[in-house]
Amino acid sequence: MGIAAVSSHAVSKKHLTAVSIVQSASQTNICTFFGAGPNLPCSMTATTTSECVSTVSSTSAESVPAKPVAVAPDGKASLNGFLVKKCVTKAEVVWCLSTIASHGSFHSAAASAALFLIMFPTCDVAKKLQLGKDKVGYTICYGIAPYFRNRLLSKLHSVPHVVVAFDESLNKIAQKEQMDVLIRFWDPADDVVKTRYLTSCFLGHTRAEDLAAAFKKATENIEPAKILQLSMDGPNVNLKLLKSLKQEFSASDGNQNIVDIGSCGLHIALARALQVLPNVVKYVEHVKKEKKLPACGSYAHVETAVKDEMLPVKLAFMLSVSEELEPFLAEFQTEKPMLPFLATALDGLLRSLLGRIVLKEKLDAAGTFSKLIKIDLENPNNIIGIAAFDIGLAAKSELRKITKPSHTAVVSVKKECILFIKACSAKIIERSPLKYKLTRGASCLNPAVCAASVEAGQKQLNIALKVLIEHGRLTGLQGERASRSYVQVCSNSTAQVRLRKFYRARERLEKLWVELCASSHEELLLFVKIVLCLSHGNSSVERGFSVNKECLVENMKEESLVAQRLVYDEVSAAGGVAEVDVTDKMIDMVRSSNIKWKEDLERKKKERLDVLDAERKKKRTAALVKELESKKQKLMEDAQLQVSMLQQEIESLKQ
């Protein structure tokens, strides 16, 4: 190419466009993305090119005026811009996580984020941070929460068994029953049992059919055969749901059935009764002065109760019993595997209660769990006499405050206290886990049982293995291997020392058994994983009700609450916001959350329009039907009139 051609090209539109692009600050020299040669740095390319262009331009200065060509900026600027952008997104994610962890609103999160530039005026990340109320909302609901949910479902896909826990409470904002669904599973990454929030369903009614439909929707991404147990409270509607699901799962997969270990319905709400009793008495006395008394049944019960001068004595006795139950309830309010300890704890609790009213020789004769729950409390030969019954120190203290109580009143109080103990014991026995073989068999994993007697532990193990084999969770061959492995492990002297030193307040039971089983007892470890996954109560779901109350704000949508619960659960499981790993995949999902949000808005808008169209069509159809009915009626009236006239004419002709 000659000088004239180069000069002509220098003033061409194509060249001028290229020069303007090079001069722009956003253009990056491609050489900077590659390593420099052994003798030539990357920046030399741009400089050499510039010099060549300048030389050509100066040579042809007579014909074409030379134009300066800018050197491409260093690629580090573009790379730094990319890193800053990533840091900005990460900062936005962390701030959204912090908002959820502190139960802040989207509006308050946006208002606080606006202060970052004031606090850090020289920070590039603070300058580019943009978090409005809407952005906080769609970042959480369409970015972070779906990421955590997908990760949880991915974990559940790889585990063989899960326990589904659920319970309902009233959502006061939506004015619907909210059913929270949690998943309990063995996490192979950490070799521990974990309980995680899955989703919430909102119900207008809580019939068994409604619960079943909501349950299926909540667990649609979980294979039915993986569901090992349903953890729930004991209302009849839940029991009906359990029965229907058992039948359905049995029909779909006859080999594997849902395992049941019962439910404990102990709830104490008595602690403040003695404190508020004087105020209740004053209230009743004040109401009696009014001309019109309350007509509700609750007031009638209260009015009758406060007339009883022995009421403080009865409440004091009930409070002493509740304090006896409280340690048991407090100990099992945990997500850690506690089923192996449940049978022993319930046995001790029940023996303590029955020891107040059952004859000692009868109680001593009931040496096993099954014999204990078969004691007939209605048989007078098993119950101590009223004179020998001790109401306790607290009740006696209240009794001394009463001026000259009658002997008849004292005897009546003792009778009622005995009936109360019977009712409490019957409540524990009614749907007690003690009635189920698997609960008793699971005690084979209690270190105290194993250390005390390997033979007794193996006996309980065989009971549990039989149940799991019947429910299709283990094969007979796996059960035999697990039984042999159990004897080998528990007979080892080193294992015996480890079992005796186990302290459940500080250690986790699954860690102990993973350590003891090692890699040579796979069947026993499989049994351990199944049993320790079983839920001993519904405390995890009930604790979630408190989280719901913290999250709720006015006009909150259901999807927003579910998203916040998902994020809060993940942050809590990680140990705080600082421990959450903000991965590149999470950042990508957050960056695409705006598009998903807009798509969802369009979808909801279309659904609303479809509903409105359907309603308008229904109204038009109804109006048209009404109009046609009116025309039909008019035609029928006209026809009837003509028939009448014709009939009259016929009658006149006959005459």
XYZ file of C-alpha atoms in Angstrom:
655
model
C 0.000 0.000 0.000
C 1.460 3.363 -1.042
C 1.565 6.683 0.796
C -1.428 8.029 -1.105
C -3.539 5.024 -0.152
C -2.585 5.345 3.511
C -3.329 9.085 3.456
C -6.695 8.424 1.848
C -7.509 5.773 4.441
C -6.575 8.167 7.267
C -9.475 10.493 6.369
C -11.968 7.732 5.612
C -15.103 7.252 7.693
C -14.089 3.738 8.711
C -10.742 4.887 10.083
C -12.200 7.869 11.921
C -14.770 5.601 13.591
C -12.024 3.228 14.706
C -9.980 6.126 16.102
C -12.959 7.443 18.084
C -13.481 4.004 19.613
C -9.813 3.809 20.609
C -10.044 7.249 22.201
C -13.044 6.262 24.347
C -12.252 5.407 27.957
C -14.169 2.145 27.854
C -12.014 0.624 25.088
C -9.457 -1.894 26.308
C -6.244 -2.854 24.589
C -6.568 -6.554 23.926
C -2.836 -7.079 24.382
C -3.156 -6.332 28.070
C -5.134 -9.546 28.561
C -2.150 -11.632 27.436
C 1.229 -12.053 29.002
C 4.056 -9.978 27.599
C 6.628 -11.660 25.415
C 10.125 -12.345 26.671
C 11.518 -9.172 25.160
C 8.458 -7.040 24.418
C 5.977 -5.774 27.021
C 2.297 -5.646 26.133
C 2.191 -1.857 26.199
C 4.764 -1.694 23.426
C 2.184 -2.751 20.873
C -0.020 0.260 21.356
C 2.972 2.621 21.457
C 4.495 1.164 18.304
C 1.190 1.390 16.497
C 0.824 5.001 17.536
C 4.320 5.831 16.372
C 3.726 4.178 12.987
C 0.525 6.113 12.457
C 2.228 9.363 13.466
C 5.092 8.702 11.053
C 2.757 8.029 8.179
C 0.741 11.113 9.003
C 3.807 13.369 9.148
C 5.058 12.030 5.827
C 1.821 12.952 4.132
C 1.446 16.244 5.987
C 1.384 18.223 2.748
C -1.769 16.555 1.484
C -3.595 15.441 4.652
C -3.406 17.078 8.079
C -2.265 14.676 10.740
C -4.638 13.758 13.540
C -3.356 12.568 16.896
C -4.277 9.000 17.760
C -4.847 8.165 21.413
C -3.110 5.207 22.970
C -5.506 2.563 24.290
C -5.837 2.662 28.058
C -4.366 -0.021 30.233
C -6.563 -3.150 30.547
C -6.263 -2.993 34.333
C -8.890 -0.238 34.336
C -11.460 -2.511 32.715
C -10.488 -5.439 34.925
C -10.772 -3.244 38.007
C -14.182 -2.110 36.819
C -15.282 -5.737 36.526
C -14.013 -6.533 40.019
C -15.672 -3.439 41.476
C -18.959 -4.448 39.859
C -18.672 -7.913 41.395
C -17.825 -6.422 44.794
C -20.838 -4.115 44.524
C -23.176 -7.058 43.869
C -21.608 -8.996 46.730
C -22.039 -6.004 49.046
C -25.703 -5.744 48.033
C -26.191 -9.450 48.759
C -24.522 -9.181 52.165
C -26.647 -6.168 53.084
C -29.817 -8.017 52.064
C -28.735 -11.008 54.177
C -28.117 -8.706 57.128
C -31.567 -7.177 56.667
C -33.221 -10.591 56.854
C -31.082 -11.685 59.809
C -32.158 -8.610 61.792
C -35.797 -8.848 60.580
C -35.601 -5.407 58.990
C -38.054 -4.202 56.375
C -37.139 -3.619 52.736
C -37.794 0.091 53.161
C -35.454 0.405 56.164
C -32.758 -1.581 54.338
C -32.917 0.817 51.389
C -32.820 3.862 53.688
C -29.752 2.538 55.515
C -27.948 1.659 52.275
C -28.297 5.280 51.134
C -26.008 6.320 54.017
C -23.041 4.240 52.852
C -21.779 6.925 50.460
C -21.867 9.476 53.279
C -19.937 7.180 55.598
C -17.433 6.018 52.950
C -17.138 8.868 50.391
C -13.908 7.553 48.818
C -15.050 3.936 48.427
C -15.800 2.868 44.841
C -18.190 0.159 46.060
C -20.186 2.648 48.144
C -20.421 5.003 45.151
C -21.914 2.316 42.915
C -24.142 0.678 45.537
C -27.797 1.029 44.533
C -30.371 -0.528 46.838
C -33.873 0.841 46.592
C -36.854 -0.748 48.308
C -37.888 -2.650 45.187
C -34.353 -3.834 44.488
C -33.963 -5.165 48.021
C -37.251 -6.998 47.577
C -36.555 -8.665 44.249
C -32.933 -9.411 45.187
C -34.169 -11.430 48.165
C -37.301 -12.973 46.643
C -36.048 -13.709 43.120
C -32.295 -14.038 43.652
C -31.063 -15.126 47.070
C -34.051 -17.209 48.223
C -34.313 -19.286 44.991
C -30.562 -19.927 45.183
C -30.835 -21.276 48.730
C -33.941 -23.310 47.880
C -32.270 -24.904 44.849
C -29.232 -25.753 46.938
C -31.409 -27.382 49.604
C -33.345 -29.403 47.015
C -30.038 -30.503 45.504
C -28.980 -31.830 48.920
C -32.294 -33.596 49.426
C -31.953 -35.246 46.026
C -28.825 -37.076 47.196
C -30.069 -38.303 50.599
C -31.984 -41.604 50.949
C -34.357 -40.600 53.760
C -36.060 -37.414 54.939
C -38.447 -36.581 57.756
C -41.121 -33.985 57.009
C -42.250 -31.840 59.953
C -45.224 -29.484 59.744
C -47.550 -27.459 61.927
C -50.113 -24.689 61.438
C -50.585 -21.270 62.996
C -52.665 -18.203 62.135
C -51.011 -15.618 59.894
C -52.596 -12.421 61.212
C -51.607 -10.364 58.169
C -53.032 -12.719 55.551
C -55.763 -13.945 57.935
C -55.076 -17.497 56.822
C -53.759 -20.635 58.431
C -50.050 -20.876 57.634
C -48.597 -24.389 57.480
C -44.811 -24.348 57.835
C -42.989 -27.357 56.394
C -39.493 -28.328 57.554
C -37.198 -31.106 56.392
C -34.994 -33.213 58.660
C -32.223 -35.233 57.018
C -28.727 -36.629 57.453
C -26.250 -34.305 55.765
C -23.402 -36.469 54.396
C -21.129 -33.433 54.052
C -20.953 -32.923 57.834
C -22.258 -36.307 59.052
C -24.882 -34.644 61.235
C -28.667 -34.474 61.283
C -30.003 -31.129 60.081
C -33.456 -29.566 60.147
C -34.140 -26.977 57.465
C -37.083 -24.826 56.473
C -38.593 -25.873 53.128
C -41.680 -23.740 52.490
C -45.018 -22.526 53.845
C -48.534 -23.141 52.565
C -51.466 -20.811 53.234
C -54.841 -22.394 53.862
C -58.340 -21.051 54.134
C -59.462 -24.179 55.987
C -57.578 -26.861 57.909
C -59.535 -29.959 57.071
C -57.592 -33.147 56.425
C -58.212 -32.807 52.673
C -56.831 -29.247 52.661
C -53.766 -30.287 54.656
C -53.154 -33.212 52.313
C -53.308 -30.983 49.218
C -50.969 -28.432 50.815
C -48.585 -31.166 51.969
C -48.343 -32.651 48.475
C -47.689 -29.234 46.970
C -44.974 -28.489 49.534
C -43.215 -31.817 48.963
C -43.705 -32.082 45.200
C -39.916 -32.005 44.649
C -39.299 -34.873 47.092
C -39.784 -38.495 46.123
C -42.563 -40.019 48.276
C -40.470 -43.132 48.908
C -37.860 -40.989 50.676
C -40.309 -39.736 53.308
C -39.414 -41.734 56.403
C -41.692 -40.055 58.946
C -44.204 -37.237 59.403
C -43.458 -35.146 62.477
C -46.537 -33.332 63.782
C -48.695 -32.611 66.800
C -51.523 -34.953 67.660
C -54.848 -33.322 66.654
C -57.294 -35.709 65.017
C -57.117 -33.857 61.698
C -53.365 -34.530 61.556
C -53.878 -38.188 62.406
C -56.417 -38.449 59.591
C -53.879 -36.858 57.248
C -51.212 -39.342 58.374
C -53.549 -42.256 57.757
C -54.466 -41.074 54.253
C -50.828 -40.438 53.303
C -49.816 -43.864 54.581
C -52.469 -45.479 52.412
C -51.465 -43.434 49.380
C -47.730 -44.090 49.740
C -48.365 -47.760 50.402
C -50.413 -48.000 47.206
C -47.732 -46.237 45.137
C -44.795 -48.134 46.666
C -45.845 -51.182 48.629
C -42.337 -51.950 49.886
C -41.682 -48.734 51.825
C -44.064 -47.286 54.393
C -44.013 -44.250 56.667
C -42.634 -44.987 60.133
C -44.642 -43.790 63.142
C -43.302 -43.210 66.665
C -46.295 -41.319 68.090
C -46.513 -37.721 69.257
C -46.210 -36.050 72.621
C -48.994 -33.592 73.423
C -47.565 -32.086 76.602
C -48.021 -28.310 76.758
C -47.827 -26.337 79.995
C -49.679 -23.045 80.425
C -50.009 -22.752 84.193
C -47.075 -20.748 85.547
C -48.945 -17.408 85.892
C -52.227 -18.849 87.130
C -51.501 -18.228 90.818
C -50.166 -14.735 90.072
C -53.241 -13.551 88.168
C -55.803 -15.324 90.363
C -56.378 -12.322 92.728
C -56.947 -10.077 89.712
C -59.421 -12.566 88.264
C -61.350 -12.561 91.548
C -61.490 -8.747 91.518
C -62.705 -8.817 87.919
C -65.540 -11.216 88.741
C -66.579 -9.128 91.766
C -66.627 -5.991 89.625
C -68.649 -7.651 86.861
C -71.235 -8.872 89.362
C -72.012 -5.240 90.212
C -73.055 -4.590 86.627
C -76.709 -4.911 85.647
C -75.982 -7.236 82.747
C -73.596 -10.174 83.207
C -71.538 -11.651 80.329
C -73.412 -14.455 78.593
C -70.356 -16.380 77.353
C -69.549 -19.818 78.738
C -65.972 -18.848 79.652
C -67.186 -16.296 82.193
C -69.502 -18.869 83.750
C -66.554 -21.247 84.256
C -64.406 -18.496 85.779
C -67.200 -17.334 88.071
C -67.740 -20.867 89.351
C -64.014 -21.444 89.858
C -63.307 -18.294 91.882
C -66.070 -19.216 94.334
C -63.971 -22.228 95.350
C -61.855 -21.252 98.356
C -59.598 -24.254 97.660
C -58.685 -23.048 94.170
C -55.227 -21.697 95.227
C -54.429 -25.116 96.734
C -55.396 -26.889 93.523
C -53.366 -24.491 91.389
C -50.330 -24.882 93.654
C -50.516 -28.665 93.281
C -50.867 -28.384 89.506
C -47.893 -26.029 89.410
C -45.733 -28.505 91.324
C -46.639 -31.193 88.778
C -45.883 -28.854 85.878
C -42.443 -28.128 87.329
C -41.854 -31.863 87.349
C -42.698 -31.995 83.639
C -40.743 -28.869 82.679
C -37.192 -30.388 82.666
C -38.333 -33.105 80.273
C -39.894 -30.581 77.898
C -36.862 -28.276 78.062
C -34.378 -31.074 77.388
C -36.128 -32.214 74.227
C -36.616 -28.720 72.767
C -33.667 -29.226 70.439
C -32.958 -30.201 66.855
C -30.246 -32.657 67.898
C -31.096 -36.382 67.632
C -32.776 -37.283 70.925
C -34.943 -40.288 70.039
C -32.563 -42.829 71.679
C -33.024 -40.975 74.992
C -36.792 -40.497 74.674
C -37.955 -43.880 75.963
C -35.798 -43.695 79.092
C -36.825 -40.084 79.786
C -40.542 -40.772 79.300
C -40.298 -43.894 81.437
C -38.702 -41.897 84.258
C -41.252 -39.101 83.933
C -44.208 -41.471 83.935
C -42.848 -43.422 86.910
C -42.398 -40.174 88.821
C -46.008 -39.137 88.178
C -47.484 -42.555 88.904
C -45.371 -42.790 92.045
C -47.642 -40.145 93.586
C -50.784 -42.293 93.334
C -49.840 -45.922 92.467
C -48.925 -48.431 95.166
C -45.171 -49.002 95.372
C -45.367 -52.779 94.902
C -47.483 -52.352 91.759
C -45.041 -49.812 90.343
C -42.008 -51.988 91.109
C -43.666 -54.949 89.399
C -43.920 -52.943 86.154
C -40.236 -53.248 85.317
C -40.506 -52.588 81.561
C -41.946 -49.845 79.378
C -44.764 -52.039 78.101
C -45.790 -53.142 81.613
C -45.684 -49.589 82.926
C -48.178 -48.227 80.414
C -50.509 -51.163 81.082
C -51.104 -50.282 84.753
C -54.871 -49.868 85.189
C -55.352 -46.514 86.904
C -59.100 -47.095 87.293
C -58.545 -50.165 89.460
C -58.753 -49.079 93.148
C -56.429 -51.942 94.099
C -53.586 -50.164 92.245
C -54.121 -46.701 93.811
C -53.082 -45.517 97.264
C -55.719 -44.329 99.739
C -56.819 -40.718 99.974
C -55.456 -40.404 103.506
C -51.991 -41.495 102.357
C -51.939 -39.161 99.344
C -49.481 -36.272 99.693
C -50.463 -33.013 97.964
C -46.959 -31.564 98.317
C -45.364 -28.700 100.206
C -46.567 -25.925 97.873
C -50.205 -26.989 98.133
C -49.903 -27.426 101.912
C -48.539 -23.878 102.144
C -51.605 -22.530 100.319
C -53.848 -24.714 102.460
C -52.480 -23.142 105.655
C -53.517 -19.701 104.364
C -57.181 -20.764 104.416
C -58.979 -20.170 107.685
C -60.183 -23.458 109.166
C -60.746 -25.513 106.002
C -63.298 -28.283 106.444
C -62.271 -31.942 106.376
C -64.687 -32.521 103.505
C -63.040 -29.760 101.451
C -59.562 -31.198 102.063
C -60.692 -34.689 101.041
C -62.339 -33.242 97.933
C -59.097 -31.471 96.986
C -57.101 -34.682 97.362
C -59.588 -36.554 95.175
C -59.311 -33.894 92.481
C -55.503 -33.963 92.680
C -55.516 -37.738 92.211
C -57.813 -37.322 89.206
C -55.420 -34.691 87.837
C -52.454 -37.092 88.109
C -54.499 -39.773 86.367
C -55.395 -37.342 83.566
C -51.763 -36.269 83.108
C -50.570 -39.872 83.019
C -53.320 -40.855 80.597
C -52.348 -37.930 78.355
C -48.738 -39.123 78.245
C -49.781 -42.722 77.601
C -52.603 -41.937 75.126
C -50.443 -41.238 72.070
C -47.158 -41.735 73.797
C -44.068 -42.759 71.836
C -43.656 -45.430 74.531
C -46.462 -47.404 72.855
C -44.380 -47.790 69.689
C -41.743 -50.487 69.368
C -39.361 -48.302 67.383
C -39.196 -45.717 70.190
C -38.210 -48.395 72.680
C -35.872 -50.062 70.206
C -34.083 -46.794 69.420
C -32.727 -46.767 72.984
C -30.081 -49.222 71.728
C -28.194 -46.131 70.503
C -28.270 -44.572 73.968
C -24.601 -44.710 75.101
C -25.696 -45.411 78.680
C -27.639 -48.504 77.556
C -24.755 -49.774 75.408
C -22.224 -49.258 78.188
C -24.411 -50.922 80.829
C -25.270 -54.103 78.915
C -24.452 -55.073 75.341
C -27.054 -57.861 75.521
C -29.819 -55.451 76.567
C -28.771 -53.046 73.827
C -28.824 -55.796 71.209
C -32.309 -56.819 72.343
C -33.584 -53.284 71.772
C -31.677 -53.136 68.477
C -33.430 -56.241 67.175
C -36.812 -54.691 68.045
C -35.963 -51.583 66.020
C -34.526 -53.610 63.130
C -37.696 -55.682 62.918
C -39.829 -52.533 62.577
C -37.593 -51.026 59.887
C -37.529 -54.285 57.927
C -41.343 -54.511 58.092
C -41.575 -50.945 56.736
C -39.168 -51.694 53.877
C -36.406 -49.383 55.105
C -33.882 -52.202 55.551
C -33.547 -55.699 54.153
C -33.292 -58.760 56.368
C -29.664 -59.281 55.375
C -28.806 -55.691 56.253
C -30.493 -56.178 59.626
C -28.406 -59.260 60.429
C -25.181 -57.483 59.514
C -26.156 -54.448 61.584
C -26.859 -56.683 64.606
C -23.452 -58.392 64.339
C -21.691 -55.062 63.886
C -23.460 -53.659 66.952
C -22.129 -56.445 69.169
C -18.616 -56.044 67.754
C -18.594 -52.277 68.247
C -20.101 -52.215 71.737
C -17.951 -55.104 72.995
C -14.755 -53.266 72.108
C -13.002 -51.956 75.228
C -12.056 -48.665 73.581
C -15.646 -48.156 72.454
C -16.888 -48.904 75.979
C -14.684 -46.151 77.376
C -15.927 -43.749 74.708
C -19.565 -44.645 75.411
C -19.167 -44.055 79.147
C -17.525 -40.663 78.590
C -20.253 -39.410 76.254
C -21.904 -36.236 77.565
C -24.976 -35.347 75.534
C -25.163 -31.740 76.733
C -21.914 -30.969 74.863
C -21.585 -33.732 72.242
C -23.698 -34.825 69.303
C -24.865 -38.420 69.231
C -24.400 -38.838 65.475
C -20.729 -37.849 65.726
C -20.194 -40.548 68.354
C -21.708 -43.325 66.249
C -19.957 -42.223 63.056
C -16.703 -42.412 64.995
C -17.508 -45.883 66.382
C -18.806 -47.369 63.129
C -15.916 -46.049 61.019
C -15.935 -47.570 57.527
C -16.220 -51.293 58.320
C -19.783 -51.272 59.675
C -21.833 -49.832 56.816
C -25.118 -51.556 57.713
C -24.942 -50.413 61.344
C -24.174 -46.875 60.193
C -27.176 -47.027 57.836
C -29.362 -48.037 60.787
C -27.898 -45.178 62.840
C -28.667 -42.655 60.098
C -32.277 -43.815 59.809
C -32.991 -43.815 63.550
C -31.259 -40.523 64.310
C -33.136 -38.799 61.486
C -36.448 -39.615 63.169
C -37.969 -36.604 64.862
C -38.697 -36.719 68.597
C -40.942 -33.635 68.584
C -42.143 -30.583 66.718
C -40.136 -27.911 68.524
C -38.313 -26.846 65.336
C -41.562 -25.954 63.590
C -42.966 -24.227 66.666
C -39.842 -22.076 67.000
C -40.465 -20.997 63.427
C -43.743 -19.387 64.508
C -41.718 -16.819 66.454
C -39.619 -16.136 63.354
C -42.822 -15.622 61.354
C -44.006 -12.978 63.817
C -40.682 -11.145 63.546
C -40.819 -11.172 59.739
C -44.437 -10.071 59.341
C -45.199 -6.492 58.337
C -48.383 -4.904 57.034
C -49.450 -5.907 53.511
C -46.691 -8.519 53.278
C -47.240 -10.971 50.450
C -47.071 -14.697 51.043
C -44.165 -15.182 48.619
C -42.152 -12.550 50.451
C -42.601 -14.276 53.811
C -41.544 -17.651 52.387
C -38.462 -16.067 50.792
C -37.488 -14.351 54.037
C -37.886 -17.587 56.007
C -35.677 -19.429 53.507
C -32.947 -16.805 53.735
C -33.196 -16.496 57.520
C -32.930 -20.263 57.917
C -29.813 -20.392 55.727
C -28.142 -17.516 57.573
C -28.920 -19.116 60.939
C -27.615 -22.504 59.799
C -24.395 -20.917 58.533
C -23.787 -19.213 61.871
C -24.393 -15.621 60.825
C -24.159 -13.341 57.806
C -20.355 -13.335 57.839
C -20.301 -17.139 57.494
C -22.522 -17.282 54.394
C -20.535 -18.102 51.266
C -21.517 -15.633 48.532
C -20.675 -17.725 45.478
C -20.456 -16.690 41.843
C -23.628 -18.669 41.160
C -25.486 -16.686 43.810
C -24.204 -13.435 42.303
C -25.392 -14.550 38.855
C -28.866 -15.350 40.196
C -29.011 -11.990 41.966
C -28.070 -10.173 38.753
C -30.859 -11.957 36.889
C -33.406 -11.374 39.665
C -34.627 -8.107 38.124
C -35.630 -9.880 34.912
C -37.376 -12.659 36.876
C -39.187 -10.063 38.968
C -40.468 -8.240 35.891
C -41.484 -11.511 34.254
C -43.388 -12.487 37.387
C -45.094 -9.087 37.481
C -46.170 -9.562 33.868
C -47.398 -13.062 34.636
C -49.424 -11.873 37.624
C -50.781 -8.966 35.596
C -51.854 -11.371 32.865
C -53.482 -13.641 35.446
C -55.390 -10.694 36.910
C -56.523 -9.641 33.447
C -57.582 -13.202 32.687
C -59.589 -13.292 35.912
C -61.200 -9.945 35.083
C -61.980 -11.140 31.554
C -63.494 -14.315 32.949
C -65.584 -12.308 35.408
C -66.738 -9.910 32.682
C -67.554 -12.834 30.426
C -69.465 -14.464 33.254
C -71.402 -11.252 33.884
C -72.167 -10.837 30.172
C -73.310 -14.437 29.982
C -75.493 -14.003 33.053
C -76.993 -10.797 31.629
C -77.645 -12.489 28.285
C -79.229 -15.479 29.996
C -81.399 -13.140 32.048
C -82.437 -11.268 28.908
C -83.277 -14.488 27.093
C -85.207 -15.753 30.107
C -87.167 -12.501 30.086
C -87.917 -12.883 26.377
C -88.900 -16.478 26.951
C -91.233 -15.478 29.752
C -92.806 -12.768 27.606
C -93.288 -15.144 24.687
C -94.833 -17.711 26.989
C -97.206 -15.089 28.419
C -98.184 -13.971 24.889
C -98.687 -17.548 23.822
C -100.770 -18.246 26.915
C -102.881 -15.199 26.157
C -103.463 -16.375 22.591
C -104.319 -19.863 23.816
C -106.800 -18.360 26.247
C -108.385 -16.263 23.514
C -108.638 -19.244 21.186
C -110.153 -21.325 23.950
C -112.760 -18.651 24.593
C -113.562 -18.510 20.883
C -113.930 -22.290 20.812
C -116.238 -22.203 23.820
C -118.361 -19.496 22.239
C -118.721 -21.482 19.013
C -119.801 -24.564 20.956
C -122.601 -22.608 22.571
